[in-house]
């Protein structure tokens, strides 16, 4: 099968565990019954725990990719009376800007470069915003923002806070209560290490109050909230991925909880970064998440050539960038079922590529 025997270091889909893969091989069950409602309730409870959601928070399960979660959150929770401050540090920040523009939500395109926004108070444009929108980890370049600082900022200015945490859940810390976050967007195929196709929007009680009537059928949160009361979704959900999510949440718990998962991701990231320090590569940003390392060649080689060589000669998938950054950076994900010996395959291949002996 295509790519089945490849080593996977792409930021979604990521390497999945055998336990989760086995569920994917089974017959998909019927779902309009109390047995499946139980599964949905378990998933909701588990997700709320992982992000430390305030009491009364709820989860909306959408059968779609992560971008649908971003768009659905914006259209259900912001309107033309809002003024959103949208952090734009790369491709995913730009996507939020495009979503706001598409739906005529007043917004400011807050372009940032080489900062984790610890000093957002000084950097942010001065205007009367009603909300702050950010991708906690800007996956296009591997940039992690300081959610503690942003949480302080939204508290001080009384802003509604939407965080796309798709590529930081389970690998990097996020705390909905402590960081004053109203909405978290999650997706199946990144740190959660499930197949793509399920996106989840976690709503605080304030966010639930804010859900408005919209001109949209499929993404109408009111329908999802109502159906969710009995553990159901308005339309056929990604049943198998939801079963896999339930198992994955149990797996995370069994392995010591989300803190332990974050610790392991950090260890893997640090192991990788320390192991390649003799190679002519440097880190693209100083604000790296545990989820990913973004690298720039320092010897004039083109990033895309490294990516292609790893794929063709070593059956290893790392992630190239498009556009201007194609030759400048490539990305190595640490999300999913990673072990040091699995990462060693990549490290050894990189040393081979450079014809340098690994010490
Ligand atoms: C992967 C990702 C998404 C979702 O992309 P889809 O292709 O729509 O699943 C959104 N935001 C961030 C930060 C991501 O890394």
Tab-separated table of C-alpha atoms and ligand atoms in Angstrom:
chain	number	residue	atom	x	y	z
A	1	UNK	CA	0.000	0.000	0.000
A	2	UNK	CA	1.076	3.564	-0.584
A	3	UNK	CA	3.676	4.706	1.971
A	4	UNK	CA	2.728	1.926	4.385
A	5	UNK	CA	6.313	1.027	5.119
A	6	UNK	CA	7.580	4.597	5.400
A	7	UNK	CA	8.902	6.286	8.520
A	8	UNK	CA	6.584	9.193	9.250
A	9	UNK	CA	7.806	12.543	10.595
A	10	UNK	CA	5.210	14.765	8.951
A	11	UNK	CA	3.073	17.194	11.000
A	12	UNK	CA	-0.113	15.311	10.257
A	13	UNK	CA	-0.944	12.576	9.642
A	14	UNK	CA	1.495	11.297	12.228
A	15	UNK	CA	2.686	7.869	13.325
A	16	UNK	CA	-0.190	6.025	14.983
A	17	UNK	CA	-0.007	3.248	17.584
A	18	UNK	CA	-0.933	-0.363	16.741
A	19	UNK	CA	-3.761	-0.257	19.260
A	20	UNK	CA	-5.389	2.608	17.369
A	21	UNK	CA	-4.686	1.092	13.949
A	22	UNK	CA	-6.451	-2.136	14.950
A	23	UNK	CA	-9.662	-0.274	15.732
A	24	UNK	CA	-9.517	1.219	12.250
A	25	UNK	CA	-9.504	-2.271	10.725
A	26	UNK	CA	-12.842	-3.262	12.286
A	27	UNK	CA	-16.401	-2.965	11.004
A	28	UNK	CA	-17.875	0.478	11.689
A	29	UNK	CA	-20.844	0.034	14.049
A	30	UNK	CA	-24.254	1.679	13.977
A	31	UNK	CA	-24.225	4.790	16.121
A	32	UNK	CA	-27.765	6.032	16.876
A	33	UNK	CA	-27.926	4.201	20.168
A	34	UNK	CA	-27.014	4.640	23.800
A	35	UNK	CA	-23.853	2.576	23.407
A	36	UNK	CA	-22.356	5.090	21.006
A	37	UNK	CA	-23.682	8.026	23.032
A	38	UNK	CA	-21.573	6.656	25.896
A	39	UNK	CA	-18.518	6.786	23.610
A	40	UNK	CA	-19.213	10.422	22.709
A	41	UNK	CA	-19.676	11.334	26.375
A	42	UNK	CA	-16.368	9.624	27.227
A	43	UNK	CA	-14.587	11.515	24.454
A	44	UNK	CA	-16.089	14.817	25.570
A	45	UNK	CA	-15.080	14.225	29.184
A	46	UNK	CA	-11.563	13.138	28.222
A	47	UNK	CA	-10.963	16.144	25.972
A	48	UNK	CA	-12.261	18.604	28.563
A	49	UNK	CA	-9.855	17.073	31.081
A	50	UNK	CA	-6.875	17.293	28.758
A	51	UNK	CA	-7.266	21.054	28.283
A	52	UNK	CA	-8.448	21.734	31.865
A	53	UNK	CA	-11.689	23.250	30.606
A	54	UNK	CA	-13.814	25.216	33.060
A	55	UNK	CA	-16.910	23.519	34.470
A	56	UNK	CA	-19.818	23.565	32.043
A	57	UNK	CA	-17.635	23.469	28.908
A	58	UNK	CA	-18.740	21.358	25.953
A	59	UNK	CA	-17.193	19.750	22.871
A	60	UNK	CA	-18.524	19.894	19.313
A	61	UNK	CA	-17.503	16.979	17.085
A	62	UNK	CA	-17.362	17.850	13.395
A	63	UNK	CA	-16.681	15.357	10.635
A	64	UNK	CA	-14.232	17.438	8.637
A	65	UNK	CA	-10.601	18.485	8.651
A	66	UNK	CA	-9.176	21.027	11.073
A	67	UNK	CA	-9.810	24.017	8.852
A	68	UNK	CA	-13.548	23.358	9.177
A	69	UNK	CA	-13.139	23.614	12.946
A	70	UNK	CA	-11.414	26.990	12.497
A	71	UNK	CA	-14.079	28.283	10.126
A	72	UNK	CA	-16.988	26.911	12.169
A	73	UNK	CA	-15.626	28.533	15.332
A	74	UNK	CA	-15.334	31.913	13.634
A	75	UNK	CA	-18.775	31.914	12.018
A	76	UNK	CA	-20.630	30.636	15.091
A	77	UNK	CA	-18.886	32.842	17.625
A	78	UNK	CA	-17.926	36.107	15.917
A	79	UNK	CA	-20.140	38.472	13.972
A	80	UNK	CA	-20.025	41.820	12.186
A	81	UNK	CA	-20.045	43.720	15.473
A	82	UNK	CA	-16.795	42.066	16.463
A	83	UNK	CA	-13.286	43.243	15.818
A	84	UNK	CA	-10.900	40.336	15.881
A	85	UNK	CA	-7.168	40.618	16.374
A	86	UNK	CA	-5.820	37.729	14.297
A	87	UNK	CA	-2.219	36.680	14.916
A	88	UNK	CA	-0.652	35.942	11.546
A	89	UNK	CA	2.762	34.309	11.775
A	90	UNK	CA	2.461	31.982	8.795
A	91	UNK	CA	0.158	29.863	6.681
A	92	UNK	CA	-2.309	28.946	9.404
A	93	UNK	CA	-2.554	32.480	10.772
A	94	UNK	CA	-3.220	33.615	7.216
A	95	UNK	CA	-6.001	31.011	7.037
A	96	UNK	CA	-7.784	32.630	10.000
A	97	UNK	CA	-7.408	35.999	8.250
A	98	UNK	CA	-8.907	34.507	5.075
A	99	UNK	CA	-11.787	32.976	7.040
A	100	UNK	CA	-12.606	36.321	8.663
A	101	UNK	CA	-12.416	38.063	5.280
A	102	UNK	CA	-14.607	35.418	3.624
A	103	UNK	CA	-17.314	35.890	6.248
A	104	UNK	CA	-16.975	39.682	6.561
A	105	UNK	CA	-15.881	39.528	10.192
A	106	UNK	CA	-14.063	42.795	10.984
A	107	UNK	CA	-10.492	41.895	11.817
A	108	UNK	CA	-6.930	43.141	11.987
A	109	UNK	CA	-4.238	41.069	10.280
A	110	UNK	CA	-1.615	41.139	13.046
A	111	UNK	CA	1.557	40.039	11.266
A	112	UNK	CA	4.266	38.779	13.531
A	113	UNK	CA	7.743	37.486	12.933
A	114	UNK	CA	10.335	35.987	15.238
A	115	UNK	CA	8.424	36.551	18.465
A	116	UNK	CA	6.434	34.280	20.763
A	117	UNK	CA	4.335	37.314	21.788
A	118	UNK	CA	5.494	37.316	25.388
A	119	UNK	CA	5.290	41.102	25.011
A	120	UNK	CA	1.978	41.122	23.163
A	121	UNK	CA	0.925	44.145	25.209
A	122	UNK	CA	3.596	46.252	23.460
A	123	UNK	CA	3.402	44.612	20.040
A	124	UNK	CA	-0.353	44.460	19.496
A	125	UNK	CA	-1.947	47.287	17.544
A	126	UNK	CA	-3.883	49.643	19.778
A	127	UNK	CA	-7.557	49.467	18.962
A	128	UNK	CA	-10.766	48.326	20.588
A	129	UNK	CA	-10.719	44.641	19.746
A	130	UNK	CA	-13.355	42.217	20.936
A	131	UNK	CA	-11.449	39.023	20.412
A	132	UNK	CA	-8.019	37.474	19.950
A	133	UNK	CA	-7.515	34.613	17.498
A	134	UNK	CA	-4.296	32.574	17.343
A	135	UNK	CA	-2.834	29.250	16.254
A	136	UNK	CA	-1.054	28.281	19.486
A	137	UNK	CA	1.547	26.503	17.374
A	138	UNK	CA	1.932	28.027	13.900
A	139	UNK	CA	2.718	24.733	12.196
A	140	UNK	CA	3.843	26.222	8.885
A	141	UNK	CA	7.119	27.324	10.480
A	142	UNK	CA	7.125	25.564	13.873
A	143	UNK	CA	6.534	28.653	15.976
A	144	UNK	CA	5.012	28.330	19.453
A	145	UNK	CA	3.331	31.357	21.040
A	146	UNK	CA	3.253	32.217	24.729
A	147	UNK	CA	-0.331	31.407	25.704
A	148	UNK	CA	0.263	32.526	29.289
A	149	UNK	CA	1.103	36.044	28.123
A	150	UNK	CA	-1.804	36.049	25.692
A	151	UNK	CA	-4.140	34.790	28.404
A	152	UNK	CA	-3.112	37.744	30.587
A	153	UNK	CA	-3.615	40.115	27.681
A	154	UNK	CA	-7.162	38.892	26.961
A	155	UNK	CA	-8.069	39.085	30.638
A	156	UNK	CA	-6.834	42.646	30.907
A	157	UNK	CA	-8.604	43.795	27.739
A	158	UNK	CA	-11.650	41.603	28.187
A	159	UNK	CA	-11.254	39.787	24.868
A	160	UNK	CA	-12.898	36.610	23.653
A	161	UNK	CA	-10.009	34.182	23.116
A	162	UNK	CA	-9.983	31.577	20.326
A	163	UNK	CA	-7.009	29.210	20.141
A	164	UNK	CA	-6.336	26.731	17.361
A	165	UNK	CA	-4.411	24.112	19.354
A	166	UNK	CA	-4.488	21.508	16.598
A	167	UNK	CA	-0.741	20.947	16.457
A	168	UNK	CA	0.067	21.369	20.149
A	169	UNK	CA	-2.428	19.185	21.980
A	170	UNK	CA	-0.750	16.336	23.886
A	171	UNK	CA	2.756	17.595	23.031
A	172	UNK	CA	2.771	21.132	24.443
A	173	UNK	CA	0.996	22.566	27.493
A	174	UNK	CA	-2.317	24.367	27.168
A	175	UNK	CA	-4.699	25.236	29.996
A	176	UNK	CA	-8.076	26.598	29.070
A	177	UNK	CA	-8.882	27.765	32.622
A	178	UNK	CA	-5.526	29.284	33.561
A	179	UNK	CA	-5.012	30.917	30.160
A	180	UNK	CA	-8.522	32.391	29.919
A	181	UNK	CA	-9.228	30.558	26.675
A	182	UNK	CA	-12.855	30.517	25.489
A	183	UNK	CA	-12.491	28.219	22.481
A	184	UNK	CA	-9.984	25.507	21.625
A	185	UNK	CA	-9.909	23.884	18.199
A	186	UNK	CA	-8.494	20.368	18.007
A	187	UNK	CA	-8.121	17.920	15.154
A	188	UNK	CA	-7.605	14.191	14.938
A	189	UNK	CA	-4.513	13.864	12.745
A	190	UNK	CA	-1.880	15.820	14.699
A	191	UNK	CA	-0.821	15.215	18.323
A	192	UNK	CA	-3.891	13.085	18.926
A	193	UNK	CA	-2.357	10.652	16.425
A	194	UNK	CA	-5.599	9.483	14.807
A	195	UNK	CA	-6.590	9.426	11.143
A	196	UNK	CA	-7.673	12.758	9.639
A	197	UNK	CA	-11.378	13.557	9.436
A	198	UNK	CA	-12.488	14.628	12.898
A	199	UNK	CA	-12.205	18.135	14.280
A	200	UNK	CA	-13.335	19.197	17.719
A	201	UNK	CA	-14.293	22.622	18.981
A	202	UNK	CA	-14.144	22.960	22.745
A	203	UNK	CA	-16.387	25.722	24.113
A	204	UNK	CA	-16.216	27.359	27.540
A	205	UNK	CA	-19.520	28.387	29.160
A	206	UNK	CA	-18.937	31.958	27.874
A	207	UNK	CA	-18.432	30.601	24.380
A	208	UNK	CA	-21.612	28.527	24.626
A	209	UNK	CA	-23.515	31.699	25.550
A	210	UNK	CA	-22.021	33.428	22.545
A	211	UNK	CA	-23.100	30.829	19.965
A	212	UNK	CA	-25.356	32.697	17.555
A	213	UNK	CA	-27.890	31.864	14.854
A	214	UNK	CA	-26.104	31.511	11.552
A	215	UNK	CA	-26.924	30.991	7.895
A	216	UNK	CA	-25.333	27.590	7.745
A	217	UNK	CA	-26.791	24.144	8.144
A	218	UNK	CA	-23.929	21.692	8.573
A	219	UNK	CA	-21.789	23.815	10.875
A	220	UNK	CA	-24.586	25.137	13.080
A	221	UNK	CA	-23.242	24.803	16.634
A	222	UNK	CA	-26.712	25.091	18.180
A	223	UNK	CA	-27.655	21.805	16.521
A	224	UNK	CA	-24.478	20.142	17.753
A	225	UNK	CA	-24.960	21.397	21.310
A	226	UNK	CA	-28.553	20.188	21.363
A	227	UNK	CA	-27.733	16.741	19.941
A	228	UNK	CA	-24.688	16.542	22.175
A	229	UNK	CA	-26.875	16.614	25.263
A	230	UNK	CA	-27.785	13.010	24.447
A	231	UNK	CA	-24.321	12.085	23.179
A	232	UNK	CA	-25.152	12.393	19.503
A	233	UNK	CA	-24.285	14.570	16.497
A	234	UNK	CA	-26.843	15.984	14.032
A	235	UNK	CA	-25.284	14.100	11.100
A	236	UNK	CA	-23.325	10.859	10.734
A	237	UNK	CA	-20.075	11.373	12.614
A	238	UNK	CA	-16.683	9.858	11.801
A	239	UNK	CA	-17.743	6.848	13.886
A	240	UNK	CA	-14.511	4.895	13.645
A	241	UNK	CA	-12.302	7.885	14.407
A	242	UNK	CA	-14.448	8.640	17.434
A	243	UNK	CA	-13.960	5.044	18.633
A	244	UNK	CA	-10.232	5.534	18.070
A	245	UNK	CA	-10.359	8.811	19.986
A	246	UNK	CA	-11.969	7.080	22.955
A	247	UNK	CA	-9.201	4.466	22.936
A	248	UNK	CA	-6.521	7.110	22.498
A	249	UNK	CA	-7.772	9.137	25.454
A	250	UNK	CA	-7.712	5.965	27.565
A	251	UNK	CA	-4.206	5.239	26.285
A	252	UNK	CA	-2.994	8.711	27.287
A	253	UNK	CA	-4.432	8.175	30.763
A	254	UNK	CA	-2.933	4.708	31.085
A	255	UNK	CA	0.458	6.124	30.148
A	256	UNK	CA	0.351	8.625	32.999
A	257	UNK	CA	-1.851	11.413	31.665
A	258	UNK	CA	-1.348	14.421	29.456
A	259	UNK	CA	1.574	15.801	31.530
A	260	UNK	CA	3.444	12.571	30.891
A	261	UNK	CA	2.660	12.766	27.135
A	262	UNK	CA	4.004	16.302	27.021
A	263	UNK	CA	7.111	15.225	28.903
A	264	UNK	CA	7.731	12.383	26.441
A	265	UNK	CA	7.259	14.676	23.441
A	266	UNK	CA	9.739	17.102	24.987
A	267	UNK	CA	12.275	14.315	25.540
A	268	UNK	CA	11.943	13.155	21.935
A	269	UNK	CA	12.282	16.709	20.597
A	270	UNK	CA	15.350	17.387	22.751
A	271	UNK	CA	16.912	14.059	21.818
A	272	UNK	CA	16.486	14.829	18.114
A	273	UNK	CA	17.809	18.374	18.443
A	274	UNK	CA	20.849	17.318	20.465
A	275	UNK	CA	21.626	14.406	18.133
A	276	UNK	CA	21.833	16.522	14.965
A	277	UNK	CA	23.929	19.346	16.363
A	278	UNK	CA	26.982	18.296	14.295
A	279	UNK	CA	25.053	18.667	11.030
A	280	UNK	CA	25.084	21.872	8.952
A	281	UNK	CA	21.574	22.790	10.016
A	282	UNK	CA	20.184	25.420	12.312
A	283	UNK	CA	16.855	25.904	14.036
A	284	UNK	CA	14.564	28.253	12.157
A	285	UNK	CA	12.984	29.807	15.255
A	286	UNK	CA	13.952	30.214	18.900
A	287	UNK	CA	10.391	29.461	20.003
A	288	UNK	CA	10.117	25.795	19.153
A	289	UNK	CA	7.270	23.608	20.337
A	290	UNK	CA	7.832	20.034	21.479
A	291	UNK	CA	5.639	19.056	18.553
A	292	UNK	CA	8.090	19.898	15.802
A	293	UNK	CA	11.565	21.048	14.779
A	294	UNK	CA	12.002	23.344	11.787
A	295	UNK	CA	15.463	23.283	10.225
A	296	UNK	CA	17.427	25.494	7.836
A	297	UNK	CA	20.528	24.256	5.977
A	298	UNK	CA	23.614	26.352	6.712
A	299	UNK	CA	25.833	24.902	3.968
A	300	UNK	CA	23.950	26.212	0.941
A	301	UNK	CA	22.077	22.954	0.348
A	302	UNK	CA	18.432	23.292	-0.605
A	303	UNK	CA	15.939	22.125	2.022
A	304	UNK	CA	13.790	20.469	-0.613
A	305	UNK	CA	16.735	18.295	-1.753
A	306	UNK	CA	17.129	16.914	1.759
A	307	UNK	CA	13.402	16.172	1.946
A	308	UNK	CA	13.459	14.394	-1.421
A	309	UNK	CA	16.562	12.376	-0.617
A	310	UNK	CA	15.136	11.195	2.705
A	311	UNK	CA	11.987	10.059	0.937
A	312	UNK	CA	13.579	8.375	-2.078
A	313	UNK	CA	16.659	6.846	-0.518
A	314	UNK	CA	15.551	6.161	3.044
A	315	UNK	CA	11.742	5.892	2.898
A	316	UNK	CA	11.482	8.676	5.442
A	317	UNK	CA	8.831	11.364	5.176
A	318	UNK	CA	9.690	14.766	6.625
A	319	UNK	CA	7.782	17.853	5.597
A	320	UNK	CA	8.842	20.351	2.937
A	321	UNK	CA	7.522	23.900	2.761
A	322	UNK	CA	6.021	25.499	-0.285
A	323	UNK	CA	6.531	28.875	-1.895
A	324	UNK	CA	9.396	31.077	-0.793
A	325	UNK	CA	10.396	28.728	1.996
A	326	UNK	CA	10.756	25.646	-0.205
A	327	UNK	CA	14.531	25.870	-0.340
A	328	UNK	CA	14.948	27.415	3.088
A	329	UNK	CA	13.297	25.114	5.633
A	330	UNK	CA	11.970	21.643	6.231
A	331	UNK	CA	10.020	20.346	9.176
A	332	UNK	CA	10.368	17.284	11.396
A	333	UNK	CA	7.348	16.394	13.491
A	334	UNK	CA	7.694	14.796	16.916
A	335	UNK	CA	3.951	14.177	17.250
A	336	UNK	CA	2.476	10.709	17.506
A	337	UNK	CA	3.929	7.348	18.448
A	338	UNK	CA	7.583	8.324	18.689
A	339	UNK	CA	10.414	6.434	20.357
A	340	UNK	CA	14.120	7.217	20.385
A	341	UNK	CA	14.863	4.176	18.232
A	342	UNK	CA	12.264	5.317	15.669
A	343	UNK	CA	13.801	8.798	15.608
A	344	UNK	CA	17.263	7.227	15.286
A	345	UNK	CA	16.289	5.993	11.827
A	346	UNK	CA	15.851	9.601	10.735
A	347	UNK	CA	18.948	10.858	12.534
A	348	UNK	CA	21.117	8.125	10.976
A	349	UNK	CA	19.719	8.899	7.527
A	350	UNK	CA	20.469	12.589	7.960
A	351	UNK	CA	24.082	11.841	8.918
A	352	UNK	CA	24.309	9.529	5.905
A	353	UNK	CA	22.918	12.236	3.650
A	354	UNK	CA	25.646	14.620	4.807
A	355	UNK	CA	28.286	11.868	4.773
A	356	UNK	CA	29.210	12.744	8.332
A	357	UNK	CA	29.825	10.083	10.968
A	358	UNK	CA	27.338	10.185	13.828
A	359	UNK	CA	28.997	10.449	17.218
B	1	LIG	C1	-2.995	20.950	10.473
B	1	LIG	C2	-3.486	22.227	11.027
B	1	LIG	C3	-4.775	22.701	10.763
B	1	LIG	C4	-5.794	21.934	9.978
B	1	LIG	O1	-5.515	21.668	8.691
B	1	LIG	P1	-6.454	20.678	7.894
B	1	LIG	O2	-5.645	20.327	6.716
B	1	LIG	O3	-7.706	21.407	7.554
B	1	LIG	O4	-6.742	19.514	8.815
B	1	LIG	C5	-5.162	23.889	11.313
B	1	LIG	N1	-4.345	24.603	12.098
B	1	LIG	C6	-3.104	24.192	12.385
B	1	LIG	C7	-2.257	25.018	13.283
B	1	LIG	C8	-2.638	22.991	11.867
B	1	LIG	O5	-1.396	22.556	12.158
